[in-house]
PDB file of C-alpha atoms and ligand atoms in Angstrom:
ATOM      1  CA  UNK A   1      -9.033  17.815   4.927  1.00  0.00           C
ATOM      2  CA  UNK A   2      -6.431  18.665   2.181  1.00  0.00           C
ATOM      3  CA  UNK A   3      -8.115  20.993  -0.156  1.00  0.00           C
ATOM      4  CA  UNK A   4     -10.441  20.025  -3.579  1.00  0.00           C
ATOM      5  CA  UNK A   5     -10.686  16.795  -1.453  1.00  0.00           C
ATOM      6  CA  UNK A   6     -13.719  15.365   0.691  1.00  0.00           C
ATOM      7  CA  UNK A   7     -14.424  11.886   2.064  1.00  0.00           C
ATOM      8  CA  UNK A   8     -18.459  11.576   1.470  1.00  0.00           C
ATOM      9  CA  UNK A   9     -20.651   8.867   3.146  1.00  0.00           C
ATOM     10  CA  UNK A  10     -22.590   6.981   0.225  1.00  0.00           C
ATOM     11  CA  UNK A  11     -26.476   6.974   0.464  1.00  0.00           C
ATOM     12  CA  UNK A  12     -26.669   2.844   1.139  1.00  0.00           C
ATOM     13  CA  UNK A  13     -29.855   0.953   1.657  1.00  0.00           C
ATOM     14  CA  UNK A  14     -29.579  -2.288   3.677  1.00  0.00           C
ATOM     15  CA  UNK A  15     -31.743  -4.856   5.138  1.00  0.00           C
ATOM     16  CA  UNK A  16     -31.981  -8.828   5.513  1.00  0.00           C
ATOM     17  CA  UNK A  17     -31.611  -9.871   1.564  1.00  0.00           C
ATOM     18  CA  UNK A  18     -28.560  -6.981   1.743  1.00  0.00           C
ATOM     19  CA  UNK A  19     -27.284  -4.014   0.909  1.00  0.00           C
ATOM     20  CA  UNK A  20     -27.506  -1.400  -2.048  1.00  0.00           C
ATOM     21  CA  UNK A  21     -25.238   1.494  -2.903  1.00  0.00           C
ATOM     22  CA  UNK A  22     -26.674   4.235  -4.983  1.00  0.00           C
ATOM     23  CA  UNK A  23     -24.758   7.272  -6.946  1.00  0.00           C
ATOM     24  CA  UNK A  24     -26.145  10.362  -8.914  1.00  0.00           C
ATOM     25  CA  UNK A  25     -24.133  12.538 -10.860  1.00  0.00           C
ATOM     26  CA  UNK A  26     -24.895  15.643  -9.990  1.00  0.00           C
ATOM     27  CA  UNK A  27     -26.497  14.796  -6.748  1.00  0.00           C
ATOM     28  CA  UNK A  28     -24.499  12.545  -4.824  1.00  0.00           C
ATOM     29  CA  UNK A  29     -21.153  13.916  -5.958  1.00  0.00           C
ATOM     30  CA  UNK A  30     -20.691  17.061  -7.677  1.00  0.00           C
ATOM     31  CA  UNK A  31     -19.664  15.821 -11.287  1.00  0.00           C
ATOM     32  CA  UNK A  32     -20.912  14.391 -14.595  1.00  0.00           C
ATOM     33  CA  UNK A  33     -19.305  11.016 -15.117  1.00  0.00           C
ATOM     34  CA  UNK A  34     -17.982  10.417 -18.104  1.00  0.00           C
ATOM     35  CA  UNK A  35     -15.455   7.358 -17.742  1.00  0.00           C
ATOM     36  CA  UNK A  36     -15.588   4.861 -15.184  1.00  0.00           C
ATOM     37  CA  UNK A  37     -12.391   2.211 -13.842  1.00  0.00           C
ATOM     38  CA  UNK A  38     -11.019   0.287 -11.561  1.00  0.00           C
ATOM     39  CA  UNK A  39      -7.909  -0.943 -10.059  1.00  0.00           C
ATOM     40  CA  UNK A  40      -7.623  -4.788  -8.894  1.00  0.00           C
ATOM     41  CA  UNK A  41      -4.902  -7.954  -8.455  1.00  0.00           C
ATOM     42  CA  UNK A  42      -3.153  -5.831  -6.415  1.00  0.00           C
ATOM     43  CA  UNK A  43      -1.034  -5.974  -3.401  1.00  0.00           C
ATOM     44  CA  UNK A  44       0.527  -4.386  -0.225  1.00  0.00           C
ATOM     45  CA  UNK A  45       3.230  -3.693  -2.531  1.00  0.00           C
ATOM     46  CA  UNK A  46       2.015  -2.235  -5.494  1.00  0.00           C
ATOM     47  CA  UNK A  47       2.282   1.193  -5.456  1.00  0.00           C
ATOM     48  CA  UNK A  48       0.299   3.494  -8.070  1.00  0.00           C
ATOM     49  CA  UNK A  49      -1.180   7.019  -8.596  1.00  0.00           C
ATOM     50  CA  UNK A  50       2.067   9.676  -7.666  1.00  0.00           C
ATOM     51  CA  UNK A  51       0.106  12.544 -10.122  1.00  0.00           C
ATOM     52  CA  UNK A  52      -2.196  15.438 -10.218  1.00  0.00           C
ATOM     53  CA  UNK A  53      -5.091  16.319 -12.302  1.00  0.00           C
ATOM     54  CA  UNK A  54      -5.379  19.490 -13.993  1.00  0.00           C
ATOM     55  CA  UNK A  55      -9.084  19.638 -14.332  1.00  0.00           C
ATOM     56  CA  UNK A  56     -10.574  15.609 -13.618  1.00  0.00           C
ATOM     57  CA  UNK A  57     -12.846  15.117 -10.410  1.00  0.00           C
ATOM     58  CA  UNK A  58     -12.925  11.702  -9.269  1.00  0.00           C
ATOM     59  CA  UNK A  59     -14.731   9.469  -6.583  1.00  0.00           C
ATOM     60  CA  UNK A  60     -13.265   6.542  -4.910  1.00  0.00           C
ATOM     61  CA  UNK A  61     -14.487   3.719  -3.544  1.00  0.00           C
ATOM     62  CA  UNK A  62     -13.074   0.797  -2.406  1.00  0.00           C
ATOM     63  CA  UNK A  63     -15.497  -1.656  -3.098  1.00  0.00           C
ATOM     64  CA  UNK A  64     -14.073  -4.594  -1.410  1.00  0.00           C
ATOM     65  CA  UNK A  65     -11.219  -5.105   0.585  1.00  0.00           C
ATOM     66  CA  UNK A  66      -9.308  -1.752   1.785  1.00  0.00           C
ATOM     67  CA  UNK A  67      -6.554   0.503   0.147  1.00  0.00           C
ATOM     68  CA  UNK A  68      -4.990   3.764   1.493  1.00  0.00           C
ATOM     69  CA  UNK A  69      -5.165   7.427  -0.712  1.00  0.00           C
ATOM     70  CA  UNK A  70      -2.335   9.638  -0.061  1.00  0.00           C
ATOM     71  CA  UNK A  71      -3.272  12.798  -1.037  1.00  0.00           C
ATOM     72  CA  UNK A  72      -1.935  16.510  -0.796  1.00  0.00           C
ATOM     73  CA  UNK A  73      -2.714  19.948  -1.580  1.00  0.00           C
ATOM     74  CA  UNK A  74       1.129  21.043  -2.276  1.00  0.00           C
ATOM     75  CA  UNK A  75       1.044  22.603   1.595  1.00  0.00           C
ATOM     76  CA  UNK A  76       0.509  19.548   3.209  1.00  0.00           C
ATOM     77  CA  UNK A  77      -0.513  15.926   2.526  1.00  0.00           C
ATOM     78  CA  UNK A  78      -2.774  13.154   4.735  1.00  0.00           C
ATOM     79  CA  UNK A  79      -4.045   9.615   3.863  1.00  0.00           C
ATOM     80  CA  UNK A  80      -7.113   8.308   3.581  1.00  0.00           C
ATOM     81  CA  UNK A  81      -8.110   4.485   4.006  1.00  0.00           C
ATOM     82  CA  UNK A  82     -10.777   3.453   2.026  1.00  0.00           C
ATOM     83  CA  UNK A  83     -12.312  -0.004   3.583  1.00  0.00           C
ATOM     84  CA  UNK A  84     -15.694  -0.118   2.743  1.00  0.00           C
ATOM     85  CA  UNK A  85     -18.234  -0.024  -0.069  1.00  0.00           C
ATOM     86  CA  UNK A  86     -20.512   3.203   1.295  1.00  0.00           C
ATOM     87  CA  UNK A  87     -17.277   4.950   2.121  1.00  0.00           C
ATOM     88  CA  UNK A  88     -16.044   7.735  -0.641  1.00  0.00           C
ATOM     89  CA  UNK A  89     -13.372  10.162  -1.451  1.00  0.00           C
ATOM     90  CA  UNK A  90     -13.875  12.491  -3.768  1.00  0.00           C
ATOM     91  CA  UNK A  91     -10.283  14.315  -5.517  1.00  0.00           C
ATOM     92  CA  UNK A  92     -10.559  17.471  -7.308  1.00  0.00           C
ATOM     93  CA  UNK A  93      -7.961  19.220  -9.355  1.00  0.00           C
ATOM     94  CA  UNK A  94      -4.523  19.645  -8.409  1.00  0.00           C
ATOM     95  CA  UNK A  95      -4.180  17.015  -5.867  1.00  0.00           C
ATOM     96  CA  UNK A  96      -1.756  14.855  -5.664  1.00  0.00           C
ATOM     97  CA  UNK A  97      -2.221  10.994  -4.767  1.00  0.00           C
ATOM     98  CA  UNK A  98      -0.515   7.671  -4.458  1.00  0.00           C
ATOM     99  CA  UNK A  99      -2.272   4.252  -3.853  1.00  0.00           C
ATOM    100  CA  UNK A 100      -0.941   1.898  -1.684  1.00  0.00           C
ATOM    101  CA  UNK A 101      -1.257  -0.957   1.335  1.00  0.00           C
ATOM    102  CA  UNK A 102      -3.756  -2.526  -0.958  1.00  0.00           C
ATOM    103  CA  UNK A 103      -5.365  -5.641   0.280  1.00  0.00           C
ATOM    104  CA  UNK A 104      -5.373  -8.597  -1.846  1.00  0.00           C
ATOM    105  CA  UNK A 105      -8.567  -8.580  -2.567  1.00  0.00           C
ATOM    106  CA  UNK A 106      -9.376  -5.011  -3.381  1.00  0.00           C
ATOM    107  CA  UNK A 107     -11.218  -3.481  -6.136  1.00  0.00           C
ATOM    108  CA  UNK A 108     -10.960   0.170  -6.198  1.00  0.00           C
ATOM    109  CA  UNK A 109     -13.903   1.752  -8.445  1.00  0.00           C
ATOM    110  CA  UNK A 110     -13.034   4.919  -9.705  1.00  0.00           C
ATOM    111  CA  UNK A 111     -16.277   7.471 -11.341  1.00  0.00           C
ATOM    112  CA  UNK A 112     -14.392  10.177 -13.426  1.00  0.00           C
ATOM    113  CA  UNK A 113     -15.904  13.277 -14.944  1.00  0.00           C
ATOM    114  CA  UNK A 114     -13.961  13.560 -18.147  1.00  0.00           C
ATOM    115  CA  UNK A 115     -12.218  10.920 -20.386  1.00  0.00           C
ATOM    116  CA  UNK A 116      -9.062   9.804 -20.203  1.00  0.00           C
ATOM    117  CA  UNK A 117      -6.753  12.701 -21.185  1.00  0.00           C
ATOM    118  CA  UNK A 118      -3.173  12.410 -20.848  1.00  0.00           C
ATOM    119  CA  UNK A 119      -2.252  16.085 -20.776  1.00  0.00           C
ATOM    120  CA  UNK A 120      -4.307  16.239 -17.764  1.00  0.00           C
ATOM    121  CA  UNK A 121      -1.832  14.254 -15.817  1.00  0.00           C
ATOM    122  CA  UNK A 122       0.857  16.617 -13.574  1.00  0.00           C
ATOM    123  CA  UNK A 123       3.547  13.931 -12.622  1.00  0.00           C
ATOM    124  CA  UNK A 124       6.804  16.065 -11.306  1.00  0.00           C
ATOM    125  CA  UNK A 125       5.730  16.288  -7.980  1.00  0.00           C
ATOM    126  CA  UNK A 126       8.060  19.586  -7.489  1.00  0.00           C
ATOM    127  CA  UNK A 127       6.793  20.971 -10.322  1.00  0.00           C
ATOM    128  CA  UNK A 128       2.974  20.179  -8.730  1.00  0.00           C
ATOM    129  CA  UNK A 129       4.239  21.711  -5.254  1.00  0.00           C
ATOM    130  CA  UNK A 130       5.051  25.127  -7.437  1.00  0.00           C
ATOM    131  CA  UNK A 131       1.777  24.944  -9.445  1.00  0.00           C
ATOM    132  CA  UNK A 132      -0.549  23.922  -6.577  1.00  0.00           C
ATOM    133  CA  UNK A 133       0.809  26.378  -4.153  1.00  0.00           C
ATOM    134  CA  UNK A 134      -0.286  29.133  -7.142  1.00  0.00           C
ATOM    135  CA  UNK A 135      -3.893  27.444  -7.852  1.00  0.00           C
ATOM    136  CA  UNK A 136      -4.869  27.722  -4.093  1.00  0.00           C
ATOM    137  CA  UNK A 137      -3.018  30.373  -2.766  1.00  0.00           C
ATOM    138  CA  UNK A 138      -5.234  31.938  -5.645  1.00  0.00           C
ATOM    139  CA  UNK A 139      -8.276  30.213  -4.547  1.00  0.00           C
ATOM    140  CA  UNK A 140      -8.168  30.961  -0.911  1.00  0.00           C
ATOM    141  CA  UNK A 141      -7.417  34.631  -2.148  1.00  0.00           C
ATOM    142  CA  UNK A 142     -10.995  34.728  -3.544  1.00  0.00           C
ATOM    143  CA  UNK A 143     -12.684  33.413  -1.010  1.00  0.00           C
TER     144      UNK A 143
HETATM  145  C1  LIG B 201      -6.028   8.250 -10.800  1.00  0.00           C
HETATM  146  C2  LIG B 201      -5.810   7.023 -10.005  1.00  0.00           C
HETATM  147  C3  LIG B 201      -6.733   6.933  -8.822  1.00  0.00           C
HETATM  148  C4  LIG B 201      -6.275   4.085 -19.756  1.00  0.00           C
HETATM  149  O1  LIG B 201      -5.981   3.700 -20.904  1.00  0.00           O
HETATM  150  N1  LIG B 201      -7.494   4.666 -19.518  1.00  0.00           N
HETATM  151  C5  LIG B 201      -7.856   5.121 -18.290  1.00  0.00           C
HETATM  152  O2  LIG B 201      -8.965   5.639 -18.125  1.00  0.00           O
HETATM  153  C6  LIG B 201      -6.918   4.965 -17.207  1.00  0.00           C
HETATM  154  C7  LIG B 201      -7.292   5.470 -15.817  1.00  0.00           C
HETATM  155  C8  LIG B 201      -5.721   4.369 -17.458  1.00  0.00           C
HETATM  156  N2  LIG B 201      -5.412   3.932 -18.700  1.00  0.00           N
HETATM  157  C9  LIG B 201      -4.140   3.241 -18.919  1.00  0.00           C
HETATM  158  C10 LIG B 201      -2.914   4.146 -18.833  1.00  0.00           C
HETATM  159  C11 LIG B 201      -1.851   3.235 -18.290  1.00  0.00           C
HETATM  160  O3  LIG B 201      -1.198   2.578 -19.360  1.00  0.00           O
HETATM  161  O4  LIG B 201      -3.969   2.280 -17.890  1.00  0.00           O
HETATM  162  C12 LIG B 201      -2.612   2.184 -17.491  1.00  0.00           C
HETATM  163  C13 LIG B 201      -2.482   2.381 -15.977  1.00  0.00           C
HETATM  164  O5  LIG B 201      -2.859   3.716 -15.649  1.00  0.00           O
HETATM  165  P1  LIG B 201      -2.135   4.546 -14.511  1.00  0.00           P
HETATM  166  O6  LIG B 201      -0.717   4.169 -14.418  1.00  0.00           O
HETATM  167  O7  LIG B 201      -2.438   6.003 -14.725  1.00  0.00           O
HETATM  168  O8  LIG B 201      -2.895   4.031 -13.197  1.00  0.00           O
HETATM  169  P2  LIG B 201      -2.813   4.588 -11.718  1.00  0.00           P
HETATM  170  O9  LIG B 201      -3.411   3.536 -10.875  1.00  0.00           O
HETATM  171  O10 LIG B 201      -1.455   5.074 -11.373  1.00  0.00           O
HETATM  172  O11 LIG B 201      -3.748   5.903 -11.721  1.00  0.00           O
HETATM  173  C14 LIG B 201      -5.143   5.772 -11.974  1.00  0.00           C
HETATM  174  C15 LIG B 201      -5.632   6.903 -12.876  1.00  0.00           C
HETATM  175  O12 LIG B 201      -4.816   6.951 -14.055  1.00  0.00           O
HETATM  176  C16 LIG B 201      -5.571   8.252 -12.206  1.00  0.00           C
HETATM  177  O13 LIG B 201      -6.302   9.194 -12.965  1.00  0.00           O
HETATM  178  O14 LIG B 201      -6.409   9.271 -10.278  1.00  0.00           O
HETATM  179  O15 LIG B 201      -5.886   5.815 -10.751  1.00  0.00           O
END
């Protein structure tokens, strides 16, 4: 997986009346959550996202219908789809994504652990390239 980035499957409990999705900060993913959103009444062609976080962790979840993540480390970059509810992908700091393909009817829920900051977008993506190369070339050095 590109690095700072993990796919997760959610802890859901199903049976004949249906089915149940549950989330813990702290537990299930590895963040307080401080702001939640999400993206809908889009289309195949809307495209969003093309930025980095400094510092925000996020999870994903497509809630209904299906949308692919693009995301990359500055060394290389892979997409995700996210299609179903108990299906997450959790984005650390200095990755870059873009949203797109979305199906008609999907709802993307995004948990975030801080509020929205605009400083804390990166949105030259040669300029992210140069600063993500440092971050984990730094963070693989300590390893
Ligand atoms: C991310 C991807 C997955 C707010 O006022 N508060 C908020 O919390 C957010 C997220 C957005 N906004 C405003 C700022 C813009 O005027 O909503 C408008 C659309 O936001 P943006 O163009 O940043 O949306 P996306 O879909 O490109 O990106 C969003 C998040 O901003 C971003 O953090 O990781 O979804």
């Amino acid at each position: 997986m590109i690095q700072n980035t993990k796919v997760i499957d959610l802890p859901c409990w199903q049976d004949a009346t249906g089915s149940l999705v549950a989330i813990e900060a702290n537990g299930t993913i590895p963040f307080d959550v401080n702001r939640v959103y999400y993206i809908f009444s889009a289309n195949d062609e809307s495209h969003r996202g093309f930025h980095s976080h400094r510092n925000l962790e996020q999870l994903l979840i497509c809630i209904h219908g299906s949308v692919d993540i693009l995301i990359s480390d500055g060394f290389s970059s892979e997409t995700v789809t996210l299609n179903k509810p108990e299906k997450g992908l959790i984005i650390g700091p200095m990755v870059w994504r873009e949203m797109m393909n979305f199906a008609d009817d999907a709802v993307l829920l995004v948990l975030a652990s801080r509020h929205y900051e605009t400083e804390d977008y990166m949105r030259d993506f040669d300029e992210f390239v140069i600063e993500a190369r440092k971050y984990f070339g730094e963070t693989n050095r300590s390893r």
